[in-house]
Amino acid sequence: MAARQVPMTCVVRHLKPEDEAEWRRLWTAYLDFYETRVPEEVYRTTFARLLGDDPQDFSGLLAEVDGRLAGLAHYLFHRHGWKVENVCYLQDLYADPEVRGQGVGRALIEAVYAEADDAGAPAVYWLTQDFNMTARRLYDRIGTVTPFIKYARPA
């Protein structure tokens, strides 16, 4: 008998203090993908900010797949020179490799869209590397690519 793929159950929810260990696992995997490391102080500070109540600080969402944490999204609201309302920046988005292509990334982005709508933010935007084709296949379906190119101050 051939194996059947069982539909997964994905629930997106806000980060809670008791999620720290699994959040660290997910965020570390995200940072590993981008070949970067951050010191322990950044882990502690970021987690505290994600749980804080400052409206200008980051917020965090987690995706639970069949009861297991399998994805994260970090986003923040900020002022914009061309709008009166704040806009929403989706800084980090990650799904465990074993659940990619099953709707986790889409569910997280749509949850950020809902958070932006609730906050009255008319725009949500994010960045990705041009060679991240796996993510871009999703982004091309759920967002609009812009002509902007990012520049950064030299290190």
Short mmCIF file of N, CA, C and O in Angstrom, two decimals, residues 60-139:
data_model
loop_
_atom_site.label_atom_id
_atom_site.label_comp_id
_atom_site.label_asym_id
_atom_site.label_seq_id
_atom_site.Cartn_x
_atom_site.Cartn_y
_atom_site.Cartn_z
N GLY A 60 6.61 38.88 17.89
CA GLY A 60 6.94 37.57 17.36
C GLY A 60 5.73 36.67 17.23
O GLY A 60 4.86 36.66 18.10
N LEU A 61 5.71 35.92 16.15
CA LEU A 61 4.70 34.90 15.92
C LEU A 61 5.39 33.56 15.73
O LEU A 61 6.51 33.51 15.22
N LEU A 62 4.73 32.51 16.14
CA LEU A 62 5.23 31.16 15.95
C LEU A 62 4.18 30.34 15.22
O LEU A 62 2.99 30.53 15.42
N ALA A 63 4.66 29.43 14.39
CA ALA A 63 3.77 28.48 13.71
C ALA A 63 3.92 27.13 14.40
O ALA A 63 5.03 26.63 14.54
N GLU A 64 2.79 26.58 14.81
CA GLU A 64 2.75 25.23 15.36
C GLU A 64 2.20 24.31 14.28
O GLU A 64 1.13 24.56 13.74
N VAL A 65 2.94 23.27 14.00
CA VAL A 65 2.50 22.27 13.02
C VAL A 65 2.27 20.97 13.78
O VAL A 65 3.21 20.42 14.36
N ASP A 66 1.03 20.55 13.79
CA ASP A 66 0.66 19.34 14.52
C ASP A 66 1.19 19.37 15.95
O ASP A 66 1.73 18.38 16.45
N GLY A 67 1.08 20.54 16.60
CA GLY A 67 1.48 20.71 18.00
C GLY A 67 2.95 20.97 18.24
O GLY A 67 3.36 21.15 19.39
N ARG A 68 3.77 21.02 17.18
CA ARG A 68 5.22 21.26 17.32
C ARG A 68 5.58 22.59 16.69
O ARG A 68 5.12 22.91 15.59
N LEU A 69 6.41 23.39 17.37
CA LEU A 69 6.83 24.68 16.81
C LEU A 69 7.72 24.44 15.60
O LEU A 69 8.71 23.71 15.68
N ALA A 70 7.34 25.05 14.46
CA ALA A 70 8.03 24.77 13.21
C ALA A 70 8.32 26.01 12.39
O ALA A 70 8.84 25.90 11.29
N GLY A 71 8.02 27.20 12.90
CA GLY A 71 8.31 28.41 12.14
C GLY A 71 8.16 29.65 13.00
O GLY A 71 7.52 29.61 14.06
N LEU A 72 8.78 30.74 12.54
CA LEU A 72 8.69 32.00 13.27
C LEU A 72 8.62 33.18 12.32
O LEU A 72 9.04 33.10 11.17
N ALA A 73 8.10 34.27 12.84
CA ALA A 73 8.11 35.55 12.14
C ALA A 73 8.36 36.64 13.18
O ALA A 73 7.74 36.63 14.25
N HIS A 74 9.27 37.55 12.88
CA HIS A 74 9.54 38.74 13.70
C HIS A 74 9.17 39.96 12.85
O HIS A 74 9.62 40.05 11.70
N TYR A 75 8.42 40.87 13.40
CA TYR A 75 7.99 42.05 12.65
C TYR A 75 7.91 43.24 13.58
O TYR A 75 7.85 43.09 14.81
N LEU A 76 7.93 44.44 12.99
CA LEU A 76 7.78 45.66 13.79
C LEU A 76 7.06 46.72 12.97
O LEU A 76 7.04 46.68 11.75
N PHE A 77 6.48 47.65 13.68
CA PHE A 77 5.81 48.79 13.07
C PHE A 77 6.71 50.01 13.24
O PHE A 77 7.34 50.19 14.27
N HIS A 78 6.79 50.82 12.19
CA HIS A 78 7.60 52.04 12.28
C HIS A 78 7.00 53.14 11.42
O HIS A 78 6.21 52.88 10.51
N ARG A 79 7.43 54.34 11.71
CA ARG A 79 6.98 55.49 10.95
C ARG A 79 7.56 55.45 9.54
O ARG A 79 8.58 54.82 9.28
N HIS A 80 6.87 56.17 8.64
CA HIS A 80 7.29 56.21 7.26
C HIS A 80 7.11 57.64 6.76
O HIS A 80 6.09 58.28 7.05
N GLY A 81 8.09 58.15 6.05
CA GLY A 81 8.05 59.53 5.59
C GLY A 81 6.97 59.83 4.56
O GLY A 81 6.63 60.99 4.35
N TRP A 82 6.41 58.81 3.93
CA TRP A 82 5.41 59.02 2.89
C TRP A 82 4.00 58.68 3.35
O TRP A 82 3.06 58.75 2.56
N LYS A 83 3.84 58.30 4.61
CA LYS A 83 2.53 57.92 5.13
C LYS A 83 2.35 58.50 6.52
O LYS A 83 3.31 58.71 7.25
N VAL A 84 1.11 58.73 6.90
CA VAL A 84 0.81 59.18 8.26
C VAL A 84 0.86 57.98 9.21
O VAL A 84 1.37 58.07 10.32
N GLU A 85 0.33 56.85 8.73
CA GLU A 85 0.28 55.65 9.56
C GLU A 85 1.65 54.97 9.60
O GLU A 85 2.48 55.17 8.72
N ASN A 86 1.84 54.14 10.60
CA ASN A 86 3.02 53.28 10.63
C ASN A 86 2.92 52.25 9.52
O ASN A 86 1.83 51.93 9.04
N VAL A 87 4.06 51.71 9.13
CA VAL A 87 4.11 50.57 8.21
C VAL A 87 4.72 49.40 8.98
O VAL A 87 5.27 49.57 10.06
N CYS A 88 4.62 48.22 8.41
CA CYS A 88 5.08 47.00 9.07
C CYS A 88 6.24 46.41 8.29
O CYS A 88 6.15 46.18 7.08
N TYR A 89 7.33 46.14 9.00
CA TYR A 89 8.50 45.49 8.42
C TYR A 89 8.59 44.07 8.97
O TYR A 89 8.70 43.87 10.19
N LEU A 90 8.54 43.10 8.10
CA LEU A 90 8.72 41.69 8.45
C LEU A 90 10.21 41.39 8.35
O LEU A 90 10.76 41.26 7.26
N GLN A 91 10.88 41.34 9.50
CA GLN A 91 12.34 41.20 9.48
C GLN A 91 12.79 39.76 9.31
O GLN A 91 13.69 39.49 8.52
N ASP A 92 12.22 38.84 10.05
CA ASP A 92 12.68 37.46 10.03
C ASP A 92 11.49 36.55 9.75
O ASP A 92 10.43 36.70 10.38
N LEU A 93 11.68 35.60 8.86
CA LEU A 93 10.67 34.60 8.56
C LEU A 93 11.40 33.28 8.36
O LEU A 93 12.36 33.21 7.58
N TYR A 94 10.97 32.24 9.07
CA TYR A 94 11.65 30.95 8.97
C TYR A 94 10.65 29.83 9.17
O TYR A 94 9.77 29.91 10.03
N ALA A 95 10.81 28.78 8.39
CA ALA A 95 10.08 27.52 8.57
C ALA A 95 11.09 26.38 8.54
O ALA A 95 12.01 26.38 7.73
N ASP A 96 10.91 25.43 9.44
CA ASP A 96 11.77 24.25 9.44
C ASP A 96 11.77 23.61 8.05
O ASP A 96 10.72 23.56 7.40
N PRO A 97 12.91 23.12 7.60
CA PRO A 97 12.99 22.53 6.26
C PRO A 97 11.96 21.42 6.01
O PRO A 97 11.42 21.32 4.91
N GLU A 98 11.65 20.63 7.02
CA GLU A 98 10.73 19.50 6.80
C GLU A 98 9.27 19.94 6.59
O GLU A 98 8.45 19.13 6.17
N VAL A 99 8.95 21.22 6.86
CA VAL A 99 7.57 21.68 6.63
C VAL A 99 7.48 22.70 5.49
O VAL A 99 6.40 23.20 5.19
N ARG A 100 8.61 22.99 4.86
CA ARG A 100 8.57 23.96 3.76
C ARG A 100 7.73 23.43 2.61
O ARG A 100 7.71 22.24 2.33
N GLY A 101 7.04 24.34 1.96
CA GLY A 101 6.18 23.97 0.85
C GLY A 101 4.82 23.45 1.28
O GLY A 101 4.03 23.03 0.45
N GLN A 102 4.55 23.52 2.59
CA GLN A 102 3.29 23.01 3.11
C GLN A 102 2.40 24.11 3.69
O GLN A 102 1.43 23.84 4.38
N GLY A 103 2.75 25.38 3.45
CA GLY A 103 1.88 26.48 3.86
C GLY A 103 2.29 27.21 5.12
O GLY A 103 1.60 28.15 5.53
N VAL A 104 3.39 26.82 5.76
CA VAL A 104 3.80 27.47 7.00
C VAL A 104 4.24 28.91 6.76
O VAL A 104 3.81 29.83 7.46
N GLY A 105 5.09 29.13 5.77
CA GLY A 105 5.53 30.49 5.45
C GLY A 105 4.36 31.38 5.09
O GLY A 105 4.25 32.51 5.56
N ARG A 106 3.47 30.88 4.25
CA ARG A 106 2.28 31.64 3.86
C ARG A 106 1.43 31.98 5.08
O ARG A 106 0.98 33.11 5.24
N ALA A 107 1.23 31.00 5.97
CA ALA A 107 0.42 31.24 7.17
C ALA A 107 1.05 32.33 8.04
O ALA A 107 0.35 33.19 8.58
N LEU A 108 2.38 32.30 8.17
CA LEU A 108 3.06 33.33 8.97
C LEU A 108 2.94 34.71 8.33
O LEU A 108 2.64 35.69 9.01
N ILE A 109 3.15 34.79 7.02
CA ILE A 109 3.03 36.09 6.35
C ILE A 109 1.60 36.60 6.44
O ILE A 109 1.37 37.78 6.74
N GLU A 110 0.63 35.74 6.22
CA GLU A 110 -0.76 36.18 6.31
C GLU A 110 -1.12 36.63 7.72
O GLU A 110 -1.90 37.56 7.91
N ALA A 111 -0.51 36.00 8.74
CA ALA A 111 -0.73 36.43 10.12
C ALA A 111 -0.12 37.82 10.35
O ALA A 111 -0.70 38.65 11.05
N VAL A 112 1.05 38.08 9.75
CA VAL A 112 1.65 39.42 9.85
C VAL A 112 0.76 40.43 9.13
O VAL A 112 0.52 41.54 9.63
N TYR A 113 0.22 40.06 7.96
CA TYR A 113 -0.73 40.94 7.26
C TYR A 113 -1.91 41.28 8.18
O TYR A 113 -2.33 42.43 8.26
N ALA A 114 -2.43 40.29 8.89
CA ALA A 114 -3.57 40.51 9.79
C ALA A 114 -3.17 41.43 10.95
O ALA A 114 -3.95 42.31 11.34
N GLU A 115 -1.98 41.24 11.48
CA GLU A 115 -1.50 42.12 12.56
C GLU A 115 -1.39 43.56 12.05
O GLU A 115 -1.75 44.51 12.75
N ALA A 116 -0.87 43.73 10.83
CA ALA A 116 -0.76 45.07 10.24
C ALA A 116 -2.15 45.68 10.05
O ALA A 116 -2.36 46.86 10.36
N ASP A 117 -3.10 44.90 9.55
CA ASP A 117 -4.46 45.40 9.38
C ASP A 117 -5.04 45.84 10.72
O ASP A 117 -5.63 46.92 10.82
N ASP A 118 -4.85 45.02 11.75
CA ASP A 118 -5.36 45.36 13.08
C ASP A 118 -4.74 46.64 13.63
O ASP A 118 -5.38 47.38 14.37
N ALA A 119 -3.48 46.90 13.26
CA ALA A 119 -2.77 48.08 13.74
C ALA A 119 -2.99 49.30 12.84
O ALA A 119 -2.47 50.38 13.12
N GLY A 120 -3.73 49.13 11.76
CA GLY A 120 -3.96 50.24 10.84
C GLY A 120 -2.76 50.58 9.98
O GLY A 120 -2.65 51.69 9.46
N ALA A 121 -1.85 49.63 9.83
CA ALA A 121 -0.65 49.84 9.00
C ALA A 121 -0.99 49.44 7.56
O ALA A 121 -1.29 48.28 7.30
N PRO A 122 -0.93 50.39 6.62
CA PRO A 122 -1.35 50.10 5.26
C PRO A 122 -0.34 49.31 4.42
O PRO A 122 -0.68 48.86 3.33
N ALA A 123 0.87 49.11 4.92
CA ALA A 123 1.89 48.44 4.13
C ALA A 123 2.67 47.45 4.98
O ALA A 123 2.95 47.71 6.15
N VAL A 124 3.01 46.32 4.37
CA VAL A 124 3.90 45.32 4.96
C VAL A 124 4.98 45.07 3.91
O VAL A 124 4.68 44.89 2.73
N TYR A 125 6.24 45.05 4.34
CA TYR A 125 7.33 44.79 3.40
C TYR A 125 8.39 43.94 4.07
O TYR A 125 8.45 43.84 5.30
N TRP A 126 9.23 43.30 3.25
CA TRP A 126 10.33 42.50 3.74
C TRP A 126 11.40 42.42 2.67
O TRP A 126 11.19 42.83 1.53
N LEU A 127 12.56 41.92 3.05
CA LEU A 127 13.70 41.75 2.15
C LEU A 127 14.07 40.28 2.10
O LEU A 127 13.83 39.55 3.05
N THR A 128 14.68 39.88 1.01
CA THR A 128 15.29 38.55 0.94
C THR A 128 16.48 38.63 0.00
O THR A 128 16.62 39.60 -0.74
N GLN A 129 17.32 37.63 0.05
CA GLN A 129 18.46 37.59 -0.86
C GLN A 129 17.97 37.16 -2.24
O GLN A 129 17.08 36.31 -2.36
N ASP A 130 18.56 37.73 -3.27
CA ASP A 130 18.08 37.48 -4.63
C ASP A 130 18.18 36.00 -5.02
O ASP A 130 17.41 35.52 -5.82
N PHE A 131 19.11 35.26 -4.42
CA PHE A 131 19.29 33.85 -4.77
C PHE A 131 18.45 32.90 -3.92
O PHE A 131 18.49 31.69 -4.11
N ASN A 132 17.64 33.43 -3.01
CA ASN A 132 16.80 32.59 -2.16
C ASN A 132 15.53 32.20 -2.93
O ASN A 132 14.43 32.65 -2.64
N MET A 133 15.72 31.34 -3.91
CA MET A 133 14.64 31.01 -4.84
C MET A 133 13.49 30.26 -4.18
O MET A 133 12.33 30.44 -4.55
N THR A 134 13.78 29.44 -3.19
CA THR A 134 12.71 28.72 -2.50
C THR A 134 11.74 29.71 -1.87
O THR A 134 10.52 29.63 -2.07
N ALA A 135 12.27 30.67 -1.12
CA ALA A 135 11.40 31.68 -0.49
C ALA A 135 10.75 32.57 -1.53
O ALA A 135 9.57 32.92 -1.41
N ARG A 136 11.48 32.92 -2.56
CA ARG A 136 10.93 33.83 -3.57
C ARG A 136 9.75 33.25 -4.32
O ARG A 136 8.85 33.98 -4.76
N ARG A 137 9.71 31.93 -4.47
CA ARG A 137 8.53 31.31 -5.11
C ARG A 137 7.28 31.62 -4.30
O ARG A 137 6.22 31.92 -4.85
N LEU A 138 7.38 31.56 -2.97
CA LEU A 138 6.26 31.93 -2.11
C LEU A 138 6.01 33.43 -2.19
O LEU A 138 4.87 33.87 -2.39
N TYR A 139 7.05 34.22 -2.03
CA TYR A 139 6.90 35.68 -2.00
C TYR A 139 6.26 36.20 -3.29
O TYR A 139 5.47 37.15 -3.24
#
